[in-house]
Amino acid sequence: GQRIAEIYASGKPVFSFEFFPPKTDQGAENLMRTAADLKESVEPDFISVTYGAGGTTRDRTHSVVTQIQDDLGITGLAHLTCVGASSEEIQSVVQRLEDAGVRNVLALRGDPPEGAERFEVHEGGFGHATDLIAFLQENHDVCIGGACYPESHPEATSAEEDLRFAKAKQDAGADFLTTQLFFDDRLYLAFVERARAAGITIPIVPGIMPITNVAQIQRFTKMCGASLPEKLLDRLRPVQDDPAAVMATGIEFAITQCRELLEKGAPGIHFYTLNKSHATRSVLAALR
Ligand code: FAD
């Protein structure tokens, strides 16, 4: 795999996809078919693989990301969180990734495990993504990404404070930042402007989720503190029981959103695919 910072440095719009590791062997097979299908039709620049709550998918994240690199020849980005692991355990997870040829890690704090109210620091572990980023920078030779939040992280006490922590990620060694999903480009553009003014110079990549299901997107946005514009909901509500119509509306909206982002200087688009290829493929086909 290539270092992702080098891909962004090429100056061409970078298109990447996010998958989560399936729970079963059958699911893993389906996912590899989806990835192969995407490779053939749209040639993703890289594919990222999430890290499940509580570190429960550690081995599956590893196997999916290495399979994507080895079998499909697509650069992989392994997500990694601070949840439920000491620094020694994190050290060995990243060492294994490096040994397998994975050169990119998205360093996250992670969400509290199901049922827990607050994030708890694991014994000998890290409390913030910045600590994990500094640790990776010091102990490993990987390209490092971090998360950022155009509408602020739900636990942040202010937008200013949240932006300071985003800057701290760059200072600790992050090479790029990927945003939480959003549906109003103005949120991203305003965030980038504030970030540049605060001294953040690394790429800030918009994370986009084409809507395919109304109830699901309402649940997701509520969970991650992103807003769903009333105007978009007004278009979705009348068709919400017609999956094909929801999909078409979601795709059309995402195309408009991505076009504007790229026109206004976004370095690429990171698609939250939910392991499905149709919506993302349609959006990308229209963009290219
Ligand atoms: P942090 O940057 O640590 O921020 C968490 C909170 O602490 C924020 O409120 C921030 O303002 C505050 N903060 C940050 N630094 C400090 C500091 N030094 N001192 C005090 N306060 C601080 N979750 C998963 O479990 N697995 C995944 O694979 C995954 N992938 C993701 C990919 C992307 C692109 C994004 C945007 C999110 C992803 N998440 C994933 C969700 C993420 O784990 C949650 O949003 C989590 O609550 C915060 O993670 P973070 O890395 O942004 O944390």
Coordinates of C-alpha atoms and ligand atoms in Angstrom, one line a residue:
G1 CA 0.0 0.0 0.0
Q2 CA 0.9 3.6 -0.5
R3 CA 1.0 6.2 2.2
I4 CA -2.3 8.1 2.0
A5 CA -0.6 11.5 2.6
E6 CA 1.2 10.9 -0.7
I7 CA -2.1 10.2 -2.5
Y8 CA -3.5 13.5 -1.2
A9 CA -0.3 15.2 -2.3
S10 CA -1.0 14.2 -5.9
G11 CA -3.4 17.1 -6.2
K12 CA -6.1 15.0 -7.9
P13 CA -9.4 14.5 -6.1
V14 CA -9.0 11.4 -4.0
F15 CA -12.0 9.0 -3.7
S16 CA -12.0 6.6 -0.8
F17 CA -14.5 4.1 0.7
E18 CA -15.2 3.0 4.3
F19 CA -16.2 -0.5 5.2
F20 CA -16.9 -2.2 8.5
P21 CA -15.7 -5.8 9.1
P22 CA -18.5 -8.3 8.7
K23 CA -19.3 -10.7 11.5
T24 CA -19.4 -13.9 9.5
D25 CA -17.3 -15.6 6.9
Q26 CA -20.2 -15.3 4.4
G27 CA -20.4 -11.6 5.1
A28 CA -16.6 -11.3 4.6
E29 CA -17.0 -13.0 1.2
N30 CA -19.8 -10.7 0.2
L31 CA -17.7 -7.7 1.2
M32 CA -14.8 -8.8 -0.9
R33 CA -17.2 -9.1 -3.8
T34 CA -18.5 -5.6 -3.2
A35 CA -14.9 -4.3 -3.0
A36 CA -13.9 -6.1 -6.2
D37 CA -17.0 -4.6 -7.9
L38 CA -16.1 -1.1 -6.8
K39 CA -12.5 -1.6 -7.9
E40 CA -13.6 -2.5 -11.4
S41 CA -16.2 0.2 -11.8
V42 CA -14.7 3.2 -9.9
E43 CA -11.1 2.4 -8.9
P44 CA -11.0 3.7 -5.3
D45 CA -7.8 5.4 -4.2
F46 CA -8.0 3.7 -0.9
I47 CA -10.4 1.7 1.3
S48 CA -10.7 2.1 5.1
V49 CA -11.9 -0.5 7.5
T50 CA -13.5 0.4 10.8
Y51 CA -12.6 -0.9 14.2
G52 CA -15.6 -2.2 16.2
A53 CA -16.7 -1.0 19.6
G54 CA -14.6 -2.4 22.4
G55 CA -11.9 -3.6 20.0
T56 CA -14.1 -6.6 19.3
T57 CA -13.3 -6.6 15.6
R58 CA -9.6 -6.3 16.0
D59 CA -8.8 -9.5 14.1
R60 CA -11.4 -8.9 11.5
T61 CA -10.3 -5.4 10.8
H62 CA -6.8 -6.7 10.3
S63 CA -7.9 -9.5 8.0
V64 CA -10.3 -7.4 5.9
V65 CA -7.7 -4.6 5.4
T66 CA -4.9 -7.0 4.5
Q67 CA -7.2 -8.9 2.1
I68 CA -8.1 -5.6 0.4
Q69 CA -4.4 -4.8 -0.1
D70 CA -3.2 -8.3 -1.0
D71 CA -6.1 -9.6 -3.1
L72 CA -7.3 -6.4 -4.8
G73 CA -4.2 -4.3 -4.7
I74 CA -6.0 -1.3 -3.2
T75 CA -4.3 0.7 -0.5
G76 CA -5.8 0.1 2.9
L77 CA -6.4 2.3 5.9
A78 CA -7.0 0.5 9.2
H79 CA -9.1 2.3 11.9
L80 CA -7.9 1.9 15.4
T81 CA -9.4 3.1 18.7
C82 CA -8.2 3.5 22.3
V83 CA -11.1 1.4 23.7
G84 CA -10.3 -1.5 25.9
A85 CA -6.6 -1.7 25.1
S86 CA -3.3 -0.8 26.9
S87 CA -0.5 0.9 25.0
E88 CA 1.3 -2.5 24.8
E89 CA -1.7 -4.1 23.2
I90 CA -2.0 -1.2 20.7
Q91 CA 1.7 -1.5 20.0
S92 CA 1.2 -5.2 19.0
V93 CA -1.9 -4.5 16.9
V94 CA -0.1 -1.9 14.9
Q95 CA 3.1 -4.0 14.6
R96 CA 1.0 -6.8 13.1
L97 CA -0.5 -4.3 10.6
E98 CA 2.9 -3.0 9.7
D99 CA 4.3 -6.5 9.3
A100 CA 1.4 -7.2 6.9
G101 CA 2.2 -4.2 4.8
V102 CA -0.5 -1.8 6.1
R103 CA 1.0 1.7 6.1
N104 CA -2.0 3.8 7.2
V105 CA -3.9 4.1 10.5
L106 CA -6.9 6.2 11.3
A107 CA -6.4 7.0 15.0
L108 CA -9.5 7.4 17.1
R109 CA -10.6 7.5 20.7
G110 CA -13.6 5.4 20.0
D111 CA -17.1 5.6 21.5
P112 CA -18.1 4.2 24.9
P113 CA -19.0 0.5 24.7
E114 CA -22.7 -0.3 24.4
G115 CA -24.5 0.5 27.6
A116 CA -21.7 2.7 29.1
E117 CA -22.5 6.4 29.6
R118 CA -19.0 7.7 29.2
F119 CA -15.7 6.8 27.6
E120 CA -13.4 5.1 30.2
V121 CA -9.6 5.1 29.9
H122 CA -8.4 1.5 29.8
E123 CA -5.6 0.7 32.3
G124 CA -2.3 1.6 30.7
G125 CA -4.2 3.0 27.7
F126 CA -5.1 6.3 26.1
G127 CA -7.8 8.9 26.9
H128 CA -7.8 10.9 23.7
A129 CA -7.1 10.4 20.1
T130 CA -4.2 12.9 20.4
D131 CA -2.5 10.6 22.8
L132 CA -2.8 7.6 20.4
I133 CA -1.6 9.8 17.5
A134 CA 1.5 10.9 19.5
F135 CA 2.2 7.2 20.4
L136 CA 1.9 6.1 16.8
Q137 CA 4.1 8.9 15.7
E138 CA 6.8 8.0 18.2
N139 CA 6.7 4.2 17.9
H140 CA 5.6 3.3 14.4
D141 CA 6.3 4.2 10.8
V142 CA 2.7 4.7 9.6
C143 CA 0.8 7.5 7.9
I144 CA -1.7 8.8 10.5
G145 CA -5.3 10.1 10.0
G146 CA -7.6 11.6 12.6
A147 CA -11.3 12.5 12.9
C148 CA -12.8 16.0 13.0
Y149 CA -16.3 17.4 13.4
P150 CA -17.8 20.2 11.3
E151 CA -20.7 20.4 13.9
S152 CA -18.4 19.7 16.9
H153 CA -18.0 16.4 18.7
P154 CA -21.1 15.7 20.9
E155 CA -18.9 15.8 24.1
A156 CA -17.1 19.0 23.2
T157 CA -17.9 22.0 25.5
S158 CA -17.5 24.5 22.6
A159 CA -16.6 24.6 18.9
E160 CA -13.4 26.5 19.7
E161 CA -12.3 23.9 22.1
D162 CA -13.1 21.1 19.6
L163 CA -11.1 22.9 16.9
R164 CA -8.1 23.2 19.3
F165 CA -8.2 19.4 19.7
A166 CA -8.3 19.0 15.9
K167 CA -5.2 21.2 15.7
A168 CA -3.6 19.1 18.5
K169 CA -4.0 16.1 16.2
Q170 CA -1.9 17.7 13.6
D171 CA 0.7 18.8 16.2
A172 CA 0.9 15.2 17.5
G173 CA 1.6 13.9 14.0
A174 CA -1.6 13.4 12.1
D175 CA -1.2 13.6 8.3
F176 CA -4.8 14.2 7.4
L177 CA -8.3 14.6 9.0
T178 CA -11.5 13.0 7.9
T179 CA -14.8 14.6 8.9
Q180 CA -17.9 13.2 10.5
L181 CA -20.8 12.9 8.1
F182 CA -22.7 16.1 7.3
F183 CA -25.5 17.1 4.9
D184 CA -25.0 20.9 4.6
D185 CA -21.8 21.8 2.7
R186 CA -21.7 25.2 4.5
L187 CA -20.9 23.4 7.7
Y188 CA -17.8 21.8 6.1
L189 CA -16.7 24.9 4.3
A190 CA -17.0 27.0 7.5
F191 CA -15.1 24.4 9.5
V192 CA -12.2 24.3 7.0
E193 CA -12.0 28.1 7.0
R194 CA -11.8 28.1 10.8
A195 CA -9.3 25.3 10.8
R196 CA -7.0 27.0 8.3
A197 CA -7.2 30.2 10.4
A198 CA -6.2 28.1 13.4
G199 CA -3.1 26.8 11.6
I200 CA -4.4 23.4 10.4
T201 CA -2.6 22.8 7.1
I202 CA -3.2 19.1 6.5
P203 CA -6.0 17.8 4.2
I204 CA -9.5 17.9 5.7
V205 CA -11.5 15.3 3.8
P206 CA -15.3 15.4 3.8
G207 CA -16.9 12.2 4.9
I208 CA -20.2 11.7 2.9
M209 CA -22.9 9.1 3.4
P210 CA -25.4 8.7 0.6
I211 CA -28.8 8.2 2.3
T212 CA -30.4 4.9 1.5
N213 CA -32.8 4.5 4.4
V214 CA -34.7 7.2 6.3
A215 CA -35.0 5.6 9.7
Q216 CA -31.4 4.6 9.7
I217 CA -30.0 8.0 8.8
Q218 CA -32.1 9.6 11.5
R219 CA -30.7 7.1 14.0
F220 CA -27.1 7.7 12.8
T221 CA -27.2 11.5 12.8
K222 CA -28.7 11.5 16.2
M223 CA -26.0 9.2 17.5
C224 CA -23.1 11.2 16.1
G225 CA -24.5 14.7 16.7
A226 CA -24.8 15.6 13.0
S227 CA -27.8 17.6 11.7
L228 CA -30.3 16.5 9.0
P229 CA -31.6 19.6 7.2
E230 CA -35.4 20.0 7.3
K231 CA -35.4 20.6 3.5
L232 CA -33.8 17.2 2.9
L233 CA -36.2 15.5 5.3
D234 CA -39.1 17.1 3.5
R235 CA -37.9 15.4 0.3
L236 CA -37.4 12.0 2.0
R237 CA -40.5 11.7 4.1
P238 CA -43.1 11.4 1.3
V239 CA -41.1 8.5 -0.2
Q240 CA -39.7 6.9 2.9
D241 CA -41.6 3.6 2.4
D242 CA -40.3 3.3 -1.2
P243 CA -36.7 2.0 -1.0
A244 CA -35.9 2.7 -4.6
A245 CA -37.2 6.3 -4.3
V246 CA -35.3 6.9 -1.1
M247 CA -32.1 5.6 -2.8
A248 CA -32.6 7.8 -5.9
T249 CA -33.2 10.9 -3.7
G250 CA -30.1 10.0 -1.5
I251 CA -27.9 9.6 -4.6
E252 CA -29.1 12.8 -6.2
F253 CA -28.5 14.7 -3.0
A254 CA -25.0 13.3 -2.5
I255 CA -24.0 14.1 -6.1
T256 CA -25.0 17.7 -5.6
Q257 CA -23.2 17.8 -2.3
C258 CA -20.0 16.2 -3.6
R259 CA -19.9 18.4 -6.8
E260 CA -20.0 21.6 -4.7
L261 CA -17.4 20.3 -2.2
L262 CA -14.9 19.4 -5.0
E263 CA -15.6 22.7 -6.8
K264 CA -14.8 24.6 -3.6
G265 CA -11.5 22.8 -3.0
A266 CA -12.2 19.6 -1.0
P267 CA -9.2 17.2 -1.5
G268 CA -11.5 14.3 -2.3
I269 CA -14.5 12.5 -0.8
H270 CA -14.5 9.7 1.8
F271 CA -17.7 7.7 1.3
Y272 CA -19.4 5.9 4.2
T273 CA -20.6 3.0 2.2
L274 CA -22.2 0.7 4.9
N275 CA -20.7 -2.1 2.9
K276 CA -23.0 -1.5 -0.1
S277 CA -21.7 -0.4 -3.5
H278 CA -24.7 0.8 -5.5
A279 CA -25.2 4.3 -4.1
T280 CA -21.5 5.2 -3.9
R281 CA -20.9 3.8 -7.4
S282 CA -23.7 5.9 -8.8
V283 CA -22.5 9.1 -7.1
L284 CA -18.9 8.6 -8.3
A285 CA -20.0 7.8 -11.8
A286 CA -21.8 11.1 -11.9
L287 CA -18.8 13.0 -10.5
R288 CA -16.4 11.6 -13.0
Ligands
FAD1 P1 -11.1 12.6 20.4 O1 -10.4 13.4 19.4 O2 -10.3 12.1 21.6 O3 -12.3 13.5 20.9 C1 -13.2 13.0 21.8 C2 -13.8 14.2 22.7 O4 -12.7 14.6 23.6 C3 -14.2 15.4 21.9 O5 -15.3 16.0 22.6 C4 -13.0 16.3 22.0 O6 -13.4 17.7 21.9 C5 -12.3 16.0 23.4 N1 -10.9 16.0 23.3 C6 -10.0 15.6 22.3 N2 -8.7 15.8 22.7 C7 -8.8 16.2 24.0 C8 -7.7 16.5 24.9 N3 -6.4 16.3 24.6 N4 -8.1 16.9 26.2 C9 -9.4 17.0 26.5 N5 -10.5 16.7 25.7 C10 -10.1 16.3 24.4 N6 -15.4 4.8 16.1 C11 -15.1 3.5 16.3 O7 -15.3 2.9 17.4 N7 -14.5 2.8 15.3 C12 -14.2 3.4 14.1 O8 -13.6 2.7 13.2 C13 -14.5 4.7 13.9 N8 -14.2 5.4 12.7 C14 -14.5 6.7 12.6 C15 -14.1 7.4 11.4 C16 -14.4 8.8 11.3 C17 -13.9 9.5 10.0 C18 -15.0 9.5 12.3 C19 -15.4 10.9 12.2 C20 -15.4 8.8 13.5 C21 -15.1 7.4 13.7 N9 -15.5 6.8 14.8 C22 -15.2 5.4 15.0 C23 -16.2 7.4 15.9 C24 -15.3 8.0 17.0 O9 -14.7 7.0 17.7 C25 -16.1 8.9 17.9 O10 -16.6 10.0 17.3 C26 -15.5 9.2 19.3 O11 -16.5 9.6 20.2 C27 -14.5 10.3 19.2 O12 -13.3 9.9 18.6 P2 -12.1 10.9 18.3 O13 -11.0 10.2 17.7 O14 -12.6 12.1 17.5 O15 -11.8 11.4 19.8

